[in-house]
Coordinates of C-alpha atoms and ligand atoms in Angstrom, one line a residue:
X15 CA -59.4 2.8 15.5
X16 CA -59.2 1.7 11.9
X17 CA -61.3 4.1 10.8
X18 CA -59.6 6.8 12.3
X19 CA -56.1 5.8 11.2
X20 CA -57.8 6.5 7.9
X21 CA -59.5 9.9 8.4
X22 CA -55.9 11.1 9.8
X23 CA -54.0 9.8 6.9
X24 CA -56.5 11.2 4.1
X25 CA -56.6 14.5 5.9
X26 CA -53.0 15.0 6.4
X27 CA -53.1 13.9 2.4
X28 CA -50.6 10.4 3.0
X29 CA -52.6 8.5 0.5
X30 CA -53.0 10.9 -2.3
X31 CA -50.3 10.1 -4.2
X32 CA -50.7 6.6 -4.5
X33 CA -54.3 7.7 -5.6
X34 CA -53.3 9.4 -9.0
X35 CA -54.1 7.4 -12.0
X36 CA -50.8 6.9 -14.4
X37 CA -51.0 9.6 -17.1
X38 CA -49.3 10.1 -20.6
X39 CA -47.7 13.7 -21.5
X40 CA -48.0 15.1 -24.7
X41 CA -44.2 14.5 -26.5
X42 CA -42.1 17.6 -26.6
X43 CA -39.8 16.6 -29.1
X44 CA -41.7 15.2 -31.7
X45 CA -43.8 17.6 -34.3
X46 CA -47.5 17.7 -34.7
X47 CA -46.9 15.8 -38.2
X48 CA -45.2 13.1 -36.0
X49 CA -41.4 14.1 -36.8
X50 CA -38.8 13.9 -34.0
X51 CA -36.9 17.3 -33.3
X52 CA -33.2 16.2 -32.8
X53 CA -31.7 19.8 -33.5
X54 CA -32.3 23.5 -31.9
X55 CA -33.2 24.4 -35.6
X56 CA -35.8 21.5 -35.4
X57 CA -36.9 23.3 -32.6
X58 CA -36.6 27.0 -32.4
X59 CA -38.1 27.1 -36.2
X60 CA -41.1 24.3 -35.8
X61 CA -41.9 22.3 -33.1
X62 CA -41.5 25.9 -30.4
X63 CA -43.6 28.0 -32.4
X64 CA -46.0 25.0 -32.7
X65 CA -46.1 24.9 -29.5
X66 CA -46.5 28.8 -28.7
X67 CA -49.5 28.8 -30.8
X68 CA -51.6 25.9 -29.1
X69 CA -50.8 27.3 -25.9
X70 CA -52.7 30.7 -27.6
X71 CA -55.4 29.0 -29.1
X72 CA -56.1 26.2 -26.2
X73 CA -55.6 28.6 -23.0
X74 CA -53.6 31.6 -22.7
X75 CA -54.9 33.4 -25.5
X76 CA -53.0 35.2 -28.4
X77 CA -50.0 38.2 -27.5
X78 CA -50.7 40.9 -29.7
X79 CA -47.6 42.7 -30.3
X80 CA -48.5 46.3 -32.3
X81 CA -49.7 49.4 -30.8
X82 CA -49.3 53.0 -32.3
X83 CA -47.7 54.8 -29.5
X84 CA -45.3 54.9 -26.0
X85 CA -44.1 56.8 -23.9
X86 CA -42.5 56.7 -20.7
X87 CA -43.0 60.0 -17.9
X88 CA -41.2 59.8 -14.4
X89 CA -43.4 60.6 -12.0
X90 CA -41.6 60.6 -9.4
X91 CA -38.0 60.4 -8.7
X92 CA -35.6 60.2 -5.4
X93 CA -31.6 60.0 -6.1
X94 CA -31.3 58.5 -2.3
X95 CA -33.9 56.9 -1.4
X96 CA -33.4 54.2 1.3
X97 CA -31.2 56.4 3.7
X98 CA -29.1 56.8 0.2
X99 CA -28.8 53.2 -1.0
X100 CA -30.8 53.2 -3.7
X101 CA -32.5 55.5 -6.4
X102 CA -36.5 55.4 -6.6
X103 CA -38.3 55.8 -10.0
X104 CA -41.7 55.8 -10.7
X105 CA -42.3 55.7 -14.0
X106 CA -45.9 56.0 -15.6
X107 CA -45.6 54.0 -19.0
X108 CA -48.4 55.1 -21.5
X109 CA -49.4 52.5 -24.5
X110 CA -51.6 53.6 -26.9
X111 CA -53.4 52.6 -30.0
X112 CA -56.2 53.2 -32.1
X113 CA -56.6 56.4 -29.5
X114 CA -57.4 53.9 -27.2
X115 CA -55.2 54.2 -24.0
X116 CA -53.4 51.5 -20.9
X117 CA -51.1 52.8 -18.6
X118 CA -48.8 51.1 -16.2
X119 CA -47.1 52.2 -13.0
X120 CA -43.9 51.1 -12.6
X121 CA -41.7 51.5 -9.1
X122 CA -38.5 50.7 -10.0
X123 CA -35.3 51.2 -7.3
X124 CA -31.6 50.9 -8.5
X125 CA -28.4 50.4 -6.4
X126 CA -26.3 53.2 -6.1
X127 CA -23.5 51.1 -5.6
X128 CA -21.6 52.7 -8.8
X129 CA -21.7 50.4 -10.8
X130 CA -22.7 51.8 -14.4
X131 CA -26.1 49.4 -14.6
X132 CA -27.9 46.7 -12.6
X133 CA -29.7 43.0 -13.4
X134 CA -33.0 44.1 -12.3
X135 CA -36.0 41.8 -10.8
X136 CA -39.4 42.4 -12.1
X137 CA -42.4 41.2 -9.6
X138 CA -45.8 41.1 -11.5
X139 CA -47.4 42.0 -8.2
X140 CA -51.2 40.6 -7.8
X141 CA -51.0 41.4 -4.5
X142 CA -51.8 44.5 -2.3
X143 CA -49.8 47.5 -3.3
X144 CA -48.7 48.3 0.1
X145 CA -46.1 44.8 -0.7
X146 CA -44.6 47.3 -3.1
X147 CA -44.5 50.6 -1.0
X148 CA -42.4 53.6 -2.5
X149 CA -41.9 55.1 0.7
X150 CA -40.7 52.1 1.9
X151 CA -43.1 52.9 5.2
X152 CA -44.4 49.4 4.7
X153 CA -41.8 47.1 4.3
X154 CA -43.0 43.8 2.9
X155 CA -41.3 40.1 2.3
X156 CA -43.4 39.7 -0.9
X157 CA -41.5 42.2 -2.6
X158 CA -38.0 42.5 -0.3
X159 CA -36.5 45.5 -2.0
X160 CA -33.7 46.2 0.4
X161 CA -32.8 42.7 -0.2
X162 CA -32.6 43.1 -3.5
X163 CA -30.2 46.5 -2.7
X164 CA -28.1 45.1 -1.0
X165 CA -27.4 42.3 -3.0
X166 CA -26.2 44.7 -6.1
X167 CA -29.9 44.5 -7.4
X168 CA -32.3 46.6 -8.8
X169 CA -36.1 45.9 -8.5
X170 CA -39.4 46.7 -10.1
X171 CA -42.7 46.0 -9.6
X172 CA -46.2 46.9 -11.5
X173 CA -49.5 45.9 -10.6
X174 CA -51.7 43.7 -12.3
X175 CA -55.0 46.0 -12.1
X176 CA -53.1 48.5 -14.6
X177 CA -53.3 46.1 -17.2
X178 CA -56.5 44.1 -16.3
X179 CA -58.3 44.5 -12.5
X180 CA -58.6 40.6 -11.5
X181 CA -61.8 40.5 -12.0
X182 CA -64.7 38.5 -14.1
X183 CA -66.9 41.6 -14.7
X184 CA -64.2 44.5 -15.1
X185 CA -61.0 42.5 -16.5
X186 CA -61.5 44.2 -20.2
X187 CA -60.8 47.4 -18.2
X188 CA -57.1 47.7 -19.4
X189 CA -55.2 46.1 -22.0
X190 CA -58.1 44.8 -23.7
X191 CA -59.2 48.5 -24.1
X192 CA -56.5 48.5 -26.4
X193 CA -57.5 45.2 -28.3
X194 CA -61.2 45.1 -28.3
X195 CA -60.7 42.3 -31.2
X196 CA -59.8 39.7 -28.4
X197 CA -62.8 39.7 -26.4
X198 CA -65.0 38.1 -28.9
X199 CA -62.1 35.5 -30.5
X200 CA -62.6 32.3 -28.7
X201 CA -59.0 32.4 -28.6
X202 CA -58.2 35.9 -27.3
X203 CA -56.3 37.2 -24.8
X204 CA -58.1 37.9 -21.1
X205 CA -56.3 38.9 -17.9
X206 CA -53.6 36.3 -17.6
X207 CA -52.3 37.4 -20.9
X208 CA -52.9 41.4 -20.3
X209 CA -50.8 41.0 -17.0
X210 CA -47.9 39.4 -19.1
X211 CA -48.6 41.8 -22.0
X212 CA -47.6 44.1 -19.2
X213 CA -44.4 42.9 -18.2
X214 CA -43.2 43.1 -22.0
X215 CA -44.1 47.3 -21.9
X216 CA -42.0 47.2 -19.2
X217 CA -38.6 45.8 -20.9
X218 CA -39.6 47.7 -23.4
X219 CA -39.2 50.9 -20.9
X220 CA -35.8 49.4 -19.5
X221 CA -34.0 49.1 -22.8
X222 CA -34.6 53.1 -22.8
X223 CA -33.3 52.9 -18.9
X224 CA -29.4 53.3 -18.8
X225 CA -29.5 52.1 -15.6
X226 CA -31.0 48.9 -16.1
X227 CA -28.7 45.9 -17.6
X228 CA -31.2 45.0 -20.2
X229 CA -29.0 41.4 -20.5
X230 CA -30.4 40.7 -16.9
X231 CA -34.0 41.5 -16.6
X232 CA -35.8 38.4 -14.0
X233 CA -39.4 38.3 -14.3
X234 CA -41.0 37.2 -10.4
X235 CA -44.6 35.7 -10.2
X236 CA -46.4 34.4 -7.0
X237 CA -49.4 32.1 -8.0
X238 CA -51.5 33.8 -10.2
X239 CA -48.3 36.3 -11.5
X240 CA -46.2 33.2 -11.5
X241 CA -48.7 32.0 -14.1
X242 CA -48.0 35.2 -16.1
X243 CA -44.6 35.1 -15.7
X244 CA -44.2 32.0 -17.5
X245 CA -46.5 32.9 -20.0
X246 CA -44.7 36.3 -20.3
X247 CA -41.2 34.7 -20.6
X248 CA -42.8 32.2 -23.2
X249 CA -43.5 34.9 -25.3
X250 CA -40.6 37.4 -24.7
X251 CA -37.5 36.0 -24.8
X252 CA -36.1 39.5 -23.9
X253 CA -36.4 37.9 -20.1
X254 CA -33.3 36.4 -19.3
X255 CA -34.6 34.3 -16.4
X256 CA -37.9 33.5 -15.0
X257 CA -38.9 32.5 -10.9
X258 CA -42.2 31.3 -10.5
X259 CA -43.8 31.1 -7.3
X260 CA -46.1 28.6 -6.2
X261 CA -47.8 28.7 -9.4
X262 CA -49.6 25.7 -9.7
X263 CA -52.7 24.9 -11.8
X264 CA -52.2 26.1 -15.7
X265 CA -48.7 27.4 -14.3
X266 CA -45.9 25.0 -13.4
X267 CA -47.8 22.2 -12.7
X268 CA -48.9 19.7 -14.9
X269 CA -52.7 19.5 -16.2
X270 CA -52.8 15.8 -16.7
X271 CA -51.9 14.6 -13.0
X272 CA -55.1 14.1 -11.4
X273 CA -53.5 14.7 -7.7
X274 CA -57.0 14.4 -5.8
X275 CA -56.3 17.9 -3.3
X276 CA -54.9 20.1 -6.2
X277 CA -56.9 22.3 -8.5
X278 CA -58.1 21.5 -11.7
X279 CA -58.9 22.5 -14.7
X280 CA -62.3 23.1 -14.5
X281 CA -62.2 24.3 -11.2
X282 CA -59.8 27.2 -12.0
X283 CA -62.3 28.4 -15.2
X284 CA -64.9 27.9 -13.3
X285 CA -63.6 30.5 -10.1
X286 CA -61.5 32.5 -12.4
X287 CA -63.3 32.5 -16.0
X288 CA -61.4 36.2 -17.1
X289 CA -57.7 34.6 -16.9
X290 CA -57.6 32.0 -19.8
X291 CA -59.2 32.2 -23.6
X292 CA -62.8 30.6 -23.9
X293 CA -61.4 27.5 -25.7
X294 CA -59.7 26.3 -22.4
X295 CA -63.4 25.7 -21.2
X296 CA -63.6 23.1 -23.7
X297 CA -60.7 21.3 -21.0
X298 CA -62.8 20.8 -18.0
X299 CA -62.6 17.6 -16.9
X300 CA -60.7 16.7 -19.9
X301 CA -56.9 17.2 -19.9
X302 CA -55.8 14.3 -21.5
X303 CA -57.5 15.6 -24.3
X304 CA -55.3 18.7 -24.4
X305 CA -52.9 19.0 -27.4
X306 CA -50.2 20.1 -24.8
X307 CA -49.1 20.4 -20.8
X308 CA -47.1 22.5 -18.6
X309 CA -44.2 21.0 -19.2
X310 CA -44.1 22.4 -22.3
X311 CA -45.1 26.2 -21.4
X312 CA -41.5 25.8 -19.2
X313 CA -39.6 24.1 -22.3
X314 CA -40.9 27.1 -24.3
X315 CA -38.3 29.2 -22.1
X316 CA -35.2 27.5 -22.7
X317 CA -32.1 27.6 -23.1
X318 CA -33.4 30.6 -20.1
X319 CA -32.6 30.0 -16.6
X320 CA -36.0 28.3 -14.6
X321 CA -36.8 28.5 -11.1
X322 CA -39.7 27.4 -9.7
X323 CA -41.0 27.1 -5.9
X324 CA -43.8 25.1 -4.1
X325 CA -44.5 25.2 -0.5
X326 CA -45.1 22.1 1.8
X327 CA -48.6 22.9 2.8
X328 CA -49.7 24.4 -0.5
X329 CA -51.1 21.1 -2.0
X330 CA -53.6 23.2 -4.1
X331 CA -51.0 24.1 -6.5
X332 CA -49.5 20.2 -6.6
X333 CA -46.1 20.8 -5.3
X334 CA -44.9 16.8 -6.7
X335 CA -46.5 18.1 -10.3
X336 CA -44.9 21.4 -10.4
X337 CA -41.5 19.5 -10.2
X338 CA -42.4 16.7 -12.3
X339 CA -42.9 19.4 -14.8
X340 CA -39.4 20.8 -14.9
X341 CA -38.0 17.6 -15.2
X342 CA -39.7 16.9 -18.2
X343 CA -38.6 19.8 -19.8
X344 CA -34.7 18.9 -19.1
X345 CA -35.7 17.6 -22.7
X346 CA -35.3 20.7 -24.3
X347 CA -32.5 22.6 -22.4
X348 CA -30.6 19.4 -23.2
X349 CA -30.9 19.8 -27.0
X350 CA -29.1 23.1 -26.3
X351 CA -26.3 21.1 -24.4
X352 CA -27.9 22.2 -20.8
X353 CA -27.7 19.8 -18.2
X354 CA -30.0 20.4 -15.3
X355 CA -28.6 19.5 -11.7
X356 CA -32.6 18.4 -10.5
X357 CA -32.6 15.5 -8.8
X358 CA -35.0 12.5 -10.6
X359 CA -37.4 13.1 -7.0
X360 CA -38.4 16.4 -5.8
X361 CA -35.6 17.5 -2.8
X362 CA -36.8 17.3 0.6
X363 CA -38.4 20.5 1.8
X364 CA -36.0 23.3 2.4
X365 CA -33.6 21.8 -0.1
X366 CA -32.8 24.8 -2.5
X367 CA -31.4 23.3 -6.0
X368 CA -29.6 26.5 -7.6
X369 CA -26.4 25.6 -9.3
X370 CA -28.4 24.5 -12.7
X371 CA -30.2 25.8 -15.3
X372 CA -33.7 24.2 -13.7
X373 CA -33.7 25.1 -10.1
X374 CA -36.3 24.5 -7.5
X375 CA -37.3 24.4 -3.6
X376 CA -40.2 23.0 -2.0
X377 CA -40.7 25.7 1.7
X378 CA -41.8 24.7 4.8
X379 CA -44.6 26.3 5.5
X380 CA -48.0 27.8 3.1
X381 CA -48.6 29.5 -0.3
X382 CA -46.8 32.6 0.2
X383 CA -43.7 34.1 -1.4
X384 CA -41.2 35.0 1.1
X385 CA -37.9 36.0 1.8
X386 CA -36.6 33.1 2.0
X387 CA -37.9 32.2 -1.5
X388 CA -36.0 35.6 -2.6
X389 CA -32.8 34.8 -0.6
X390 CA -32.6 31.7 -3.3
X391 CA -33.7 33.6 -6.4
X392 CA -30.9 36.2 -6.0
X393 CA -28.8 33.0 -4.8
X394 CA -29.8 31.3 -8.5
X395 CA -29.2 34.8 -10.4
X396 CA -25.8 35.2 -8.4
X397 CA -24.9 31.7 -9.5
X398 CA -26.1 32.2 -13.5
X399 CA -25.0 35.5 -14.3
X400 CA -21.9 36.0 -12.1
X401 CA -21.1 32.3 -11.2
X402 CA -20.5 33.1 -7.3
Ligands
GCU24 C1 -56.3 30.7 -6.1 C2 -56.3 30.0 -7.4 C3 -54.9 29.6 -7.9 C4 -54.0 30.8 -7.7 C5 -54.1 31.4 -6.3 C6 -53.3 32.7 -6.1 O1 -56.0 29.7 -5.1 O2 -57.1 28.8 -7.4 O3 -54.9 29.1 -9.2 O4 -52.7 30.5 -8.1 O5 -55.4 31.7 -6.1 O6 -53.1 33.4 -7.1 O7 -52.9 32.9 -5.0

């Protein structure tokens, strides 16, 4: 009887919290030289861009930022699309350098509610494309676009095998055409960085889009794109807000918390060795010994509006870590007089927190982006850009 009281509570995961070993996080606000950062100058001019640049050399890679050549070519265009709500573009955006060429397709729907532009929502989709349907024939919660209509929104999504197919043997296939420079750099850029590479081409194709409010472009990632979201919106502060879903391991949630039924370090190189730079290898099994952790990557967005999601059942991604790490980073949107409404203990499932500059729910349910993860995110832009 014992023994089975035991095997129950282990497999419905009741003792794993009081299983993780007490960790020490790396300190935001003080500089590698040892200084405390009191001031946003302290931070925007050393301690961020410290920070930027571990996060390059230690695991995401580096962001390069020239190419010779854009150009944007509509590919398709429907003034009223959904039975006259909204307006379909597909836009084919070309980069190209060294006469080396990526190109991205990019669905994009506006309101046409008259209003003279829209706050958009960006999904880095590394799902199926069907989630994304033009025709609207498949109709998918992943990526609710009539949602997003209706709610005075416009939405976009591209697909991550445009900039680099998910996969060890053909990632290079993209972006890194572009930048043949980072596949041998121990710190270069693989797919993780192409797909948020990706997401800047994009804003740069909606500052040329007059119906786009460039003031209001949200970046969406699920999982793996919620990992490139943040790394995206790290880098490109062009994004005015950033909703990460379920993003877990080497996204939201923090390295050094050893919570037995997450995923780890080594366990995420080791399945997925094309989405983070080689030097991150060096971190298997070893996160205390990394010069940063997550925490940070979210800090690196402020004073930007956060939002991040777990779901009850989706343990892999460490849903008590993924919140632990937006509360640490409170540190930094309060040097720029932000004060977060987050509760000191994660909110009981179900329990959206949206009036704040950090927000966060915990679903019922699996790893999965859903609609009601988007009813909140529109909820959370509403509330930051419109205050209703
Ligand atoms: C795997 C992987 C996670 C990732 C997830 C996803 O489970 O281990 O790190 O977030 O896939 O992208 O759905």
């Amino acid at each position: 009887c014992l023994v089975m009281l035991f095997v129950l509570t282990k497999s419905y995961g009741q003792n794993d919290e009081a299983d993780v070993p007490p960790y020490t996080l790396p300190e935001i606000l003080k500089t590698a030289d040892g200084k405390p950062v009191k001031k946003i100058t302290e931070w925007e001019k050393k301690r961020r861009p410290e920070l930027l640049t571990l996060f390059e050399d230690n695991i995401y890679g580096q962001m390069p930022k020239s190419y010779d050549h854009i150009s944007y070519k509509i590919t398709n265009e429907i003034a009223n699309a959904m039975n006259g709500k909204a307006h379909l573009k597909e836009v084919l955006i070309t980069v190209e350098k060294d006469n080396k060429m990526v190109a991205i397709n990019l669905i994009l729907f506006t309101p046409n509610n008259g209003k003279k532009n829209s706050p958009v929502f960006l999904l880095i989709n590394n799902r199926g494309k069907e989630n994304t349907d033009p025709t609207r024939k498949t109709i998918s919660e992943f990526w609710p676009a009539e949602m997003a209509i209706d709610s005075g929104y416009a939405i976009a999504a591209f697909h991550v095998s445009d900039a680099a197919p998910d996969n060890k043997d053909t990632y290079q296939k993209g972006v890194l055409q572009l930048y043949p420079e980072q596949l041998t750099a121990d710190n270069g850029m693989k797919a993780i960085g192409a797909w948020g590479w990706a997401a800047s081409r994009v804003m740069d194709y909606f500052k040329t889009d007059a119906a786009i409010d460039f003031d209001k472009v949200n970046l969406v990632g699920h999982s793996r794109g919620g990992k490139a979201a943040l790394w995206a919106a790290a880098q490109d502060q062009r994004f005015a807000m950033v909703f990460s879903s379920c993003s877990g391991n080497t996204g939201a949630a923090l390295a050094r918390r050893q919570y037995k039924p997450a995923e780890t370090i080594r366990a995420i190189n080791t399945t997925f060795p094309h989405w983070f730079n080689n030097n991150y290898k060096q971190y298997n099994d070893k996160a205390n010994a990394l010069p940063v952790d997550q925490h940070m990557l979210i800090s690196l967005i402020a004073p930007r509006p956060v939002y991040t999601t777990s779901a009850t059942k989706d343990l892999w991604a460490d849903p008590v870590g993924s919140y632990q790490s937006i509360i640490e980073s409170q540190k930094v949107y309060a040097l720029y007089g932000k004060k977060s409404a987050l509760t000191p203990t994660p909110p009981p499932p179900n329990t959206p927190i949206i009036h704040s500059v950090l927000g966060y729910h915990n679903r019922e349910g699996i790893h999965n982006m859903t609609a009601y993860d988007w009813g909140n995110f529109i909820r959370f832009a509403n509330f930051h850009y419109f205050r209703r």
